[in-house]
Coordinates of C-alpha atoms (C1' of nucleotides) in Angstrom, one line a residue:
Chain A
X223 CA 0.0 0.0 0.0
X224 CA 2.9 2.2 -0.8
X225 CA 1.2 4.5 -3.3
X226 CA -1.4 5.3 -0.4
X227 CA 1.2 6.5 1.8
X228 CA 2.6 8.6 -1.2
X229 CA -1.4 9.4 -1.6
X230 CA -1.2 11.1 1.9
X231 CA 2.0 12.6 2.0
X232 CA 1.5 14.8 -1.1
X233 CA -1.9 15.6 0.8
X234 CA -0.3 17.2 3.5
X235 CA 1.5 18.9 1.4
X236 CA -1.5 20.6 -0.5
X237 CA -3.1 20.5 3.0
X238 CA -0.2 22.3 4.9
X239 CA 0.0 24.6 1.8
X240 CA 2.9 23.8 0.5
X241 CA 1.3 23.5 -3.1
X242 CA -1.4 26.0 -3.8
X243 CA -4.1 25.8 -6.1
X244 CA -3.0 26.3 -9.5
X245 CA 1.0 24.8 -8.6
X246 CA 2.4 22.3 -10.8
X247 CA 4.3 19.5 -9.5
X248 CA 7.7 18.2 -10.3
X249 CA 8.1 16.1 -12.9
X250 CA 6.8 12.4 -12.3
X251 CA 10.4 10.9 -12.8
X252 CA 11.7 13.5 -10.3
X253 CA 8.2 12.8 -7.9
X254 CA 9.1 9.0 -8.2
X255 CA 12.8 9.4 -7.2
X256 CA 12.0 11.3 -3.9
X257 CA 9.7 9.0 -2.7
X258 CA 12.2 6.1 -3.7
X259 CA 9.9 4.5 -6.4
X260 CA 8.8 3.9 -10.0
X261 CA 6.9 5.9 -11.8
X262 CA 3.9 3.3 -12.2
X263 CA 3.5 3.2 -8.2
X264 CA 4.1 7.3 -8.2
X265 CA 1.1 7.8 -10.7
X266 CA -1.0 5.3 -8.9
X267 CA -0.7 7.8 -6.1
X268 CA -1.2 10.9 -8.4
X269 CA -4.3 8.9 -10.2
X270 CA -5.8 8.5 -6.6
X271 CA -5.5 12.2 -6.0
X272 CA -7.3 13.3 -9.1
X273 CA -10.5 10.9 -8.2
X274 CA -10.2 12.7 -4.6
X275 CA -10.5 16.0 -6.9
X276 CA -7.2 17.2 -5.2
X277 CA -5.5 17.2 -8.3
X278 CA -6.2 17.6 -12.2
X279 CA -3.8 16.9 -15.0
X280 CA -3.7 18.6 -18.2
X281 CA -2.7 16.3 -21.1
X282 CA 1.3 16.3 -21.9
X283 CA 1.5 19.1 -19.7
X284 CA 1.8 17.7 -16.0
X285 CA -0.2 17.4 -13.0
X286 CA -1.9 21.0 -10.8
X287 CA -3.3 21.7 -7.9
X288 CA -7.2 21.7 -7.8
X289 CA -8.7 25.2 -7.1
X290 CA -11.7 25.2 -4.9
X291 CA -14.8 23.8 -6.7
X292 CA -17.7 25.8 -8.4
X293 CA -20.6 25.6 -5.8
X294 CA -23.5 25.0 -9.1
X295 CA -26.8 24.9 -8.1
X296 CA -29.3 23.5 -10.3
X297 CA -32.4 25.2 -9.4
X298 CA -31.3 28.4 -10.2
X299 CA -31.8 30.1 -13.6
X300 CA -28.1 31.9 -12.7
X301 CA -26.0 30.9 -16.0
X302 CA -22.8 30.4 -16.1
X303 CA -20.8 33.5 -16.2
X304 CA -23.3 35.0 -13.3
X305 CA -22.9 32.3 -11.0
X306 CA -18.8 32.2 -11.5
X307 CA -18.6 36.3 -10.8
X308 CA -21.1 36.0 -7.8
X309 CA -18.4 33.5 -6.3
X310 CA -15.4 35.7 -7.0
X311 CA -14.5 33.6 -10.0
X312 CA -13.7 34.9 -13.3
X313 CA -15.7 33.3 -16.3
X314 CA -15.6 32.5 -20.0
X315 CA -17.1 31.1 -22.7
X316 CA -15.7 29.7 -26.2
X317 CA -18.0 29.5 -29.3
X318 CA -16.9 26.0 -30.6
X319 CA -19.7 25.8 -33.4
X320 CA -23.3 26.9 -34.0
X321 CA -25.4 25.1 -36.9
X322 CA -28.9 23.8 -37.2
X323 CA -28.2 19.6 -37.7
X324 CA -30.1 16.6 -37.5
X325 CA -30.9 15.5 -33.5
X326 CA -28.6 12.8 -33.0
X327 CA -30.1 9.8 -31.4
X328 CA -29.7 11.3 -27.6
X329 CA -31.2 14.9 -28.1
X330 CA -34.1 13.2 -30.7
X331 CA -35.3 11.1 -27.3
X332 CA -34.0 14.3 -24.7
X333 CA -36.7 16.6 -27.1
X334 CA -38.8 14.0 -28.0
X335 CA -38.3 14.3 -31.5
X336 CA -38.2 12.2 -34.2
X337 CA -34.0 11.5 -34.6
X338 CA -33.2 13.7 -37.8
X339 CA -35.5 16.7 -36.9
X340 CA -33.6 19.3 -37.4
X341 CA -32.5 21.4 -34.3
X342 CA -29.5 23.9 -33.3
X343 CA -26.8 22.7 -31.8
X344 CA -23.9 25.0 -30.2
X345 CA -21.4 24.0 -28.4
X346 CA -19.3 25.6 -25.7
X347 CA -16.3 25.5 -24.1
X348 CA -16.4 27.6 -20.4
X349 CA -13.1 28.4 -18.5
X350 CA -13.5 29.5 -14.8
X351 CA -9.9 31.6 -13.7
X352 CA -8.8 30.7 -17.4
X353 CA -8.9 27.3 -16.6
X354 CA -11.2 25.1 -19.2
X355 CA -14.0 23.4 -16.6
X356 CA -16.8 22.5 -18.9
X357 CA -18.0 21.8 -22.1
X358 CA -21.7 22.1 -22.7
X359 CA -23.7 21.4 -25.9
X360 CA -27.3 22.7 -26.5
X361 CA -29.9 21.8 -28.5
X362 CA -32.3 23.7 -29.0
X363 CA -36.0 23.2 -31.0
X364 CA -35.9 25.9 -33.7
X365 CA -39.7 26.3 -33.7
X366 CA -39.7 28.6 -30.8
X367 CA -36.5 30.5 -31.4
X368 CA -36.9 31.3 -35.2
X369 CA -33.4 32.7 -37.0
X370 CA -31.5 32.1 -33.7
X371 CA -28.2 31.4 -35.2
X372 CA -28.5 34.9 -37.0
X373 CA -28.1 36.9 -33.6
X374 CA -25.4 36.6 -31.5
X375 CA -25.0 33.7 -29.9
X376 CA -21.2 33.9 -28.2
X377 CA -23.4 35.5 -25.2
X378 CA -25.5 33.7 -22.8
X379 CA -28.4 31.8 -24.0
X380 CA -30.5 32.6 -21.2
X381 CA -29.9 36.1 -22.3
X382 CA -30.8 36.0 -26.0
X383 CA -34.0 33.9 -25.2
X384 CA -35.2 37.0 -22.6
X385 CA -34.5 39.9 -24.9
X386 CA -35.3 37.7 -28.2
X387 CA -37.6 35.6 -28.0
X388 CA -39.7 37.0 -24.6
X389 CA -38.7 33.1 -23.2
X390 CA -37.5 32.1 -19.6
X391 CA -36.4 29.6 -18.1
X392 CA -39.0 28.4 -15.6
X393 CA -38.6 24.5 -14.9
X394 CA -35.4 22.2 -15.5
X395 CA -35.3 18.5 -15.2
X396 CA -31.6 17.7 -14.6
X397 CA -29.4 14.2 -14.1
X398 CA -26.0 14.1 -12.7
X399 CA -23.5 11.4 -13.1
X400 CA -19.9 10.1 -13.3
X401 CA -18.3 9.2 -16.5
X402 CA -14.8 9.9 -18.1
X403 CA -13.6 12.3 -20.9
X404 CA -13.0 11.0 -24.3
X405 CA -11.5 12.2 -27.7
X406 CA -12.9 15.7 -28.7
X407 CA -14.5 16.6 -25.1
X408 CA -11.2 15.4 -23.6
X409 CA -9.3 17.9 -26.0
X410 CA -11.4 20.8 -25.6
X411 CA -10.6 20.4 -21.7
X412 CA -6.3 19.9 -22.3
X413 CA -7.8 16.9 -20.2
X414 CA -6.1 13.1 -21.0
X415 CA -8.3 10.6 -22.3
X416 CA -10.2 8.6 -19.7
X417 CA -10.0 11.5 -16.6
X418 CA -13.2 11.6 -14.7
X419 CA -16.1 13.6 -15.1
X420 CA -19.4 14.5 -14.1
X421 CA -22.2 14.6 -16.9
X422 CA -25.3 16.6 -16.4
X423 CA -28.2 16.2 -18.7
X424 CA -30.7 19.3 -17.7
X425 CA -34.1 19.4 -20.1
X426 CA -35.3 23.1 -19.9
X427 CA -39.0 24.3 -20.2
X428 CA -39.9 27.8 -20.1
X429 CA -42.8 30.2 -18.5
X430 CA -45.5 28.2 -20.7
X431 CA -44.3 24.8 -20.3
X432 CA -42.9 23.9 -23.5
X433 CA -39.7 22.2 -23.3
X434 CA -37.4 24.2 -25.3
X435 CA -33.8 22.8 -25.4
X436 CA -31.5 20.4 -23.6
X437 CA -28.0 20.8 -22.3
X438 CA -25.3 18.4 -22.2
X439 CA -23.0 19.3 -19.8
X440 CA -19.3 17.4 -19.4
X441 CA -17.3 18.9 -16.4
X442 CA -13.9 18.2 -15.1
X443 CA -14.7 16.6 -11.8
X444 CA -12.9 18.4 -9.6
X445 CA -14.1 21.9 -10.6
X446 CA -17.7 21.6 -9.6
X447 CA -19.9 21.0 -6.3
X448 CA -23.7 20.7 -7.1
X449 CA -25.4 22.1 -3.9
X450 CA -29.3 23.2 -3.4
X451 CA -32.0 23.6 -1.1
X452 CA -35.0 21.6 -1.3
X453 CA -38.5 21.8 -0.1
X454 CA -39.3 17.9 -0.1
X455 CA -42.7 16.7 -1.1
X456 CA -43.7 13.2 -0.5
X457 CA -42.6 10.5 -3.2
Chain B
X41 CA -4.0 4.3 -27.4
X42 CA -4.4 0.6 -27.4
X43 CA -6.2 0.5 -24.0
X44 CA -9.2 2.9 -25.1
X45 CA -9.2 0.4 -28.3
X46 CA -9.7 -2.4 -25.8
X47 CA -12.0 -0.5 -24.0
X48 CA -13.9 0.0 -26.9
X49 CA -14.2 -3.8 -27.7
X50 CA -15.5 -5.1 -24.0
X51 CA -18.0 -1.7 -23.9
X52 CA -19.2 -3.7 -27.7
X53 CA -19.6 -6.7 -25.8
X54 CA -21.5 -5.0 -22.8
X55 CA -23.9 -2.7 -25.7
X56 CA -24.5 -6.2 -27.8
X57 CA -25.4 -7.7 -24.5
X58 CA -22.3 -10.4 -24.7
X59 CA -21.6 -9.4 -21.3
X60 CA -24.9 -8.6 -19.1
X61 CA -25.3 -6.8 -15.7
X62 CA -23.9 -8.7 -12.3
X63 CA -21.1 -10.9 -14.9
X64 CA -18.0 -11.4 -13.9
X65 CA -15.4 -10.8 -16.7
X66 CA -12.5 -13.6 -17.3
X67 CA -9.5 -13.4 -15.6
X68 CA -7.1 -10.2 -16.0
X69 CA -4.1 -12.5 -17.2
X70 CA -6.7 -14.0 -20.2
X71 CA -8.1 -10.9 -21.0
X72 CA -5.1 -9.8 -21.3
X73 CA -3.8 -12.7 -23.6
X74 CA -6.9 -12.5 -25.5
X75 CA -6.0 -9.0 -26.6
X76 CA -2.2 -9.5 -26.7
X77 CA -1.2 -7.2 -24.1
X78 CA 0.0 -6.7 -21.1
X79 CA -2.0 -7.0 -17.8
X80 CA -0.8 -3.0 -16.7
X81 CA -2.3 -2.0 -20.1
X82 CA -5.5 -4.0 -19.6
X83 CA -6.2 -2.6 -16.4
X84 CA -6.3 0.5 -17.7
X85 CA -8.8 0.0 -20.1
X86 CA -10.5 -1.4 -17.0
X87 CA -10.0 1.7 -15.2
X88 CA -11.7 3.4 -17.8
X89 CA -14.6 0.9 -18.1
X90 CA -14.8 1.3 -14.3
X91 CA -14.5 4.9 -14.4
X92 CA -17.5 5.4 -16.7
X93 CA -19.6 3.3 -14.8
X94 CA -20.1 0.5 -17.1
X95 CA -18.2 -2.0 -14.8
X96 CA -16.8 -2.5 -11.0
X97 CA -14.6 -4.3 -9.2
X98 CA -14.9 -6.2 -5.7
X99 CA -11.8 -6.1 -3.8
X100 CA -9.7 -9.3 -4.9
X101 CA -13.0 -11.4 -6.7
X102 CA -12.7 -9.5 -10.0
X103 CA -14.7 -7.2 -12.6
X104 CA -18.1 -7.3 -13.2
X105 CA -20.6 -5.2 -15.6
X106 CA -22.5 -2.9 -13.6
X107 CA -26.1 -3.5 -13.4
X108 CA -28.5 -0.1 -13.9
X109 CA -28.0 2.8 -11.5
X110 CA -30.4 3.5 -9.2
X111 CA -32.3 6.5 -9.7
X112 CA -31.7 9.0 -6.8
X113 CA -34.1 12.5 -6.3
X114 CA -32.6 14.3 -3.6
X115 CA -36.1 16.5 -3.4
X116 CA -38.0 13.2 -2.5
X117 CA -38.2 12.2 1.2
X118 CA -38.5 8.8 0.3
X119 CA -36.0 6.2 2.0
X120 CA -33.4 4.9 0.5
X121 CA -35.7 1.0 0.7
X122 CA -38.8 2.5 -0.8
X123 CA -36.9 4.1 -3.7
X124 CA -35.5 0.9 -4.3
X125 CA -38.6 -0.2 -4.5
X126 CA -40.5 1.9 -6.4
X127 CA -37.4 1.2 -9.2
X128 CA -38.3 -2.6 -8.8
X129 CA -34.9 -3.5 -7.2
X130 CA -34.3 -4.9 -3.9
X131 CA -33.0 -3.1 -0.6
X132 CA -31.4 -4.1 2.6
X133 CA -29.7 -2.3 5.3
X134 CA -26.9 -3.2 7.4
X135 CA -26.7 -1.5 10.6
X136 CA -22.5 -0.8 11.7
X137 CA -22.8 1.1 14.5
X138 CA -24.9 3.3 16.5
X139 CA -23.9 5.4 19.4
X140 CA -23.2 8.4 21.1
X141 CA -20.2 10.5 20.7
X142 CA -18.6 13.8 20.5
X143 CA -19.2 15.1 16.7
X144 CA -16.1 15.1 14.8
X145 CA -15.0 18.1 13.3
X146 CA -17.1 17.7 9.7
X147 CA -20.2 16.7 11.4
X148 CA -19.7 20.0 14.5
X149 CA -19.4 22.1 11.6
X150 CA -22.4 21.0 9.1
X151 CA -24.9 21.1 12.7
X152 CA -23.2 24.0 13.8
X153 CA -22.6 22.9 17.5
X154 CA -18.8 23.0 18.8
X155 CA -16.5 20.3 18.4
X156 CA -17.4 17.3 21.2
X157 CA -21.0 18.0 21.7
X158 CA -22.7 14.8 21.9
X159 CA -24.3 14.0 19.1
X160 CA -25.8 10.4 17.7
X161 CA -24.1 9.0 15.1
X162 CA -25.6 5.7 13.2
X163 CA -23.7 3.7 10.4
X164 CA -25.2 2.0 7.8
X165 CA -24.5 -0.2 4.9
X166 CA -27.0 0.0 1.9
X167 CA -27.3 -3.0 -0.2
X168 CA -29.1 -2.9 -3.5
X169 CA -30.2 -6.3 -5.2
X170 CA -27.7 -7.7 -2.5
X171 CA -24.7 -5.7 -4.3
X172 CA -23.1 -3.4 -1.0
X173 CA -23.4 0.2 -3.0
X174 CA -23.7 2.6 -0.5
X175 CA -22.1 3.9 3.4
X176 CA -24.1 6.3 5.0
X177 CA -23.3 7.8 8.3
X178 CA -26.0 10.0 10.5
X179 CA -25.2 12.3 12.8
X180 CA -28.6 13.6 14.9
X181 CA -29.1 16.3 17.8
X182 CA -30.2 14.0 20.4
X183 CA -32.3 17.3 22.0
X184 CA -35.0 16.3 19.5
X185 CA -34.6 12.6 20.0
X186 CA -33.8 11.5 23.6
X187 CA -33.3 7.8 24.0
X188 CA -33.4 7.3 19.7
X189 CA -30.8 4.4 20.7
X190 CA -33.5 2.3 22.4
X191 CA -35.6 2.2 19.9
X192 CA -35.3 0.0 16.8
X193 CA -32.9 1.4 14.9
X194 CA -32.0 -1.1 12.2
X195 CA -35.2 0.1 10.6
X196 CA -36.1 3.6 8.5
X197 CA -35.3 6.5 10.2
X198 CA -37.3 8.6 8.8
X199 CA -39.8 6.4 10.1
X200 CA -38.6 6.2 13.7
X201 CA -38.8 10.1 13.8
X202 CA -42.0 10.1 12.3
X203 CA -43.3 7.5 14.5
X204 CA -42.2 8.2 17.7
X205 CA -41.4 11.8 17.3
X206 CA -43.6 13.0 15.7
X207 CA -40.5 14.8 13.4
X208 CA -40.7 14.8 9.6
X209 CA -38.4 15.8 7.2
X210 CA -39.6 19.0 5.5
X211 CA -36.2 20.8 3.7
X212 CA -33.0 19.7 3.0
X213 CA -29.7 21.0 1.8
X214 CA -27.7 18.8 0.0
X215 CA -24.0 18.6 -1.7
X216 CA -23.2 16.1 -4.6
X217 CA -19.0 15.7 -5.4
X218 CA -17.0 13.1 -6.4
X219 CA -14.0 11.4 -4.6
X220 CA -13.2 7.8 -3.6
X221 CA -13.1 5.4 -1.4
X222 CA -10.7 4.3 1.2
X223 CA -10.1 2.2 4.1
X224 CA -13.2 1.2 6.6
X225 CA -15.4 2.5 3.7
X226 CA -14.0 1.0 0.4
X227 CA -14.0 -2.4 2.7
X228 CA -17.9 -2.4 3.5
X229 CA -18.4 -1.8 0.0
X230 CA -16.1 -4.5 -0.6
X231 CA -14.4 -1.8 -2.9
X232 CA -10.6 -1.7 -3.7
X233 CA -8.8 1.7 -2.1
X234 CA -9.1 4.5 -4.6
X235 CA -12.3 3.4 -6.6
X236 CA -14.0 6.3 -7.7
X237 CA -17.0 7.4 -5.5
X238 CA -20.3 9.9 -5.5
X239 CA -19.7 11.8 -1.9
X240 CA -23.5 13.3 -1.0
X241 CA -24.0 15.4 2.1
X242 CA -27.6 16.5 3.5
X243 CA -28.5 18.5 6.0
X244 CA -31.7 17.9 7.1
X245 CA -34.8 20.6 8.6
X246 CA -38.1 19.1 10.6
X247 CA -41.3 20.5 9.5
X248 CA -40.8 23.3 12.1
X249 CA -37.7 24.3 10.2
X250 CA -35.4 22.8 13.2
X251 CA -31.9 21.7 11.7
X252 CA -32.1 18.3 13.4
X253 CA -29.6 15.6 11.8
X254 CA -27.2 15.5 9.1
X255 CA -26.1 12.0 6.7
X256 CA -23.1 11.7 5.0
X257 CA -23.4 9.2 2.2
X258 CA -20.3 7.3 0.0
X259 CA -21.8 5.7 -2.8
X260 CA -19.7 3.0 -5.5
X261 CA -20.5 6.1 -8.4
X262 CA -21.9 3.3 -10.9
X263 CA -24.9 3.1 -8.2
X264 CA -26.2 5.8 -8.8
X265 CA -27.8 8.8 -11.0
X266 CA -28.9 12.2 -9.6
X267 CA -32.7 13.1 -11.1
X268 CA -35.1 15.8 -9.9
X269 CA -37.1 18.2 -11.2
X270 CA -36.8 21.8 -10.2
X271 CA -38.8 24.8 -10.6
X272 CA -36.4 27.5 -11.4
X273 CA -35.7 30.6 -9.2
X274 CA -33.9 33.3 -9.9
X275 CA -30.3 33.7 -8.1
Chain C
dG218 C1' -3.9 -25.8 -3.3
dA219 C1' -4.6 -23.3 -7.5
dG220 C1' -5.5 -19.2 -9.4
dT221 C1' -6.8 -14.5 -8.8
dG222 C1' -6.3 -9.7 -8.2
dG223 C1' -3.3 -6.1 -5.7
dT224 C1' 0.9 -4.2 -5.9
dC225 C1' 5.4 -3.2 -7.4
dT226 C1' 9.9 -3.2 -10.2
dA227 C1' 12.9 -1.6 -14.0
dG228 C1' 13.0 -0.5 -17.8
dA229 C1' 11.6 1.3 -23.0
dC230 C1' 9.9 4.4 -27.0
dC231 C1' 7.3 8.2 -28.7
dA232 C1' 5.1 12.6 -29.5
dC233 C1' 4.5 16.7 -27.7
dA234 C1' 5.3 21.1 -24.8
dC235 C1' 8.3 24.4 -23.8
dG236 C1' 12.1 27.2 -23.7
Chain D
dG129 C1' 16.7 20.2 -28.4
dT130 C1' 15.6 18.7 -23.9
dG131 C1' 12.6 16.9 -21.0
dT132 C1' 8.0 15.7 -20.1
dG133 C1' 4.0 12.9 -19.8
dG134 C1' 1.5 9.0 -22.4
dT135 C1' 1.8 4.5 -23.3
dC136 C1' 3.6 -0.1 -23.2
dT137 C1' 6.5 -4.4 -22.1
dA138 C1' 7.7 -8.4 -19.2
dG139 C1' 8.2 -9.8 -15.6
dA140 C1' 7.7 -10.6 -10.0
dC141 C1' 5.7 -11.6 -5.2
dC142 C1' 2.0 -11.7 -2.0
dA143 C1' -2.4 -12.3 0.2
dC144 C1' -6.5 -13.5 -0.6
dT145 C1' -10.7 -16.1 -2.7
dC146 C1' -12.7 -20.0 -4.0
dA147 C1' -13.3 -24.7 -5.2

DNA sequence: GAGTGGTCTAGACCACACG
DNA sequence: GTGTGGTCTAGACCACTCA
């Protein structure tokens, strides 16, 4: 159980704050020397760290300290950028592509559409302190949001649909889960193929109770903390 | 990138229903010959199987192809047995431990009494469909519940308090993150050290809007999906 | 008792990041 | 160009599970 004491003594060290949030570590062949082991063992300990959330890794680049998570909240309507800047974060957003496609076989059954109804899809890439968290892709049912992709959409959604389209967002039906970044959503994130992640699915409906688009959201696991208060009702 | 093409090829076997929920995969050493490779580089496709939820380990027995997660509304008072239930899967509790003791730090801080006031605190292990998926530890105010120990406490809680308290649960606060499991934990759930884990926290209100106990819950992150329904406020 | 998974060693090559 | 992380090889020993 070496790599668990190697676990806990680079813990103490982010703990005592010897490594800060945002620190890069020495090198893993310099890491495995001064704890008097391979490199395997030493990235078995590292590994163990970033499913703690302690540490992140950006691909070819080395491994970081984990800043202090996004506190998200899912009932509020707060996007994005508002609820980083109301935490003392700084946010931003990436346009990585806008079109109107085909649904593909997820958002056809998210929307309840037949699969090859056509419906915008934009996808974004959000940095919190300059650091890529998240990368969400909408879609969105073009029959309540006519000539969206002509205005612009590099702004908040939530925005455009207010000032737009007179729409709010009034009811969200969200799911939260574990997975693990792969290929394009790995890249977007500098993140190494196979690092966890949470996935949240959120199915929007506005003021009228249409359902009007869907998000897919793919975090880096260690930048978010969902958090709410809830009311309870009987199931 | 051999290991995600591995991957791949077991998650094919999983999708085309070669390999159904609750098997147990061949040994690492075949699977490994079977794909001509190394056992290092098949656990790491593994590892990524594992982390995406599609398959688990038990400590020493082997891997096996997780079975459905369990659908999980934080909003919901239900129990943990009845929401089992209602899904059509079977519950069981184990109790560890009950007793009286001083709160440890995490638990003084989330009730907001000083460190070493008394406080209940009641282990359990959740089983679902006899797989062990789930720690939770309770810490209560005993002001609201004097002699709780002498009662039956290997049942629902939230029945005790509703039966002999006359107490319901009426709000709750509750934070979802990610880490993984270790030591007394990762054991119960028969779990190797460092599998990845869904870390919940609730703190819990009575109907009078009295703060009166607190659950920390460590779930194996396959077992479970996050779903509720929220009607949106604004922030 | 045989075989398994958990852990560890001691290397290697490559493509990429960075200076 | 140097060094880094990503990936992979080919073993080993041990403690445990299970038949």
């Amino acid at each position: 159980m070496q790599y668990i004491k190697i676990m806990e003594a680079i813990n103490e060290q982010i703990d005592a704050g010897l490594l800060t949030a945002g620190n890069k570590l020495p090198a893993e062949r310099k890491l495995a020397e001064s704890f008097n082991t391979t490199r395997i063992t030493l990235r078995e300990s590292l590994a163990l760290l970033e499913s703690e959330g302690k540490l992140y890794r950006e691909d070819r680049r080395g491994w970081f300290v984990s800043p202090e998570p996004l506190r998200y909240d899912p009932t509020l309507t707060t996007n994005f950028s508002s609820m980083a800047t109301d935490q003392g974060r700084v946010a931003r957003s990436e346009l990585l592509d806008a079109k109107l496609v085909p649904a593909s076989r997820r958002a056809a059954s998210l929307l309840s559409v037949s699969p090859f109804t056509e419906v915008y899809r934009i996808d974004r890439l959000r940095f919190l302190d300059e650091r890529p968290v998240m990368v969400v892709t909408n879609f969105i049912l073009p029959e309540y949001f006519p000539n969206l992709l002509e205005l612009d959409v590099t702004t908040s959604l939530t925005d455009t649909y207010r000032e737009h389209y007179n729409t709010l967002y009034a009811k969200t039906r969200y799911r939260v889960s574990t997975t693990s970044l792969l290929g394009e959503t790995a890249q977007a994130l500098r993140a190494t193929a196979g690092s966890p992640a949470m996935f949240i699915e959120r199915l929007n409906y506005d003021q009228h109770g249409r359902m009007i688009d869907c998000d897919l959201e793919y975090w880096r696991h260690d930048a978010l903390s969902i958090e709410s208060v809830a009311t309870l009702s009987k199931g």
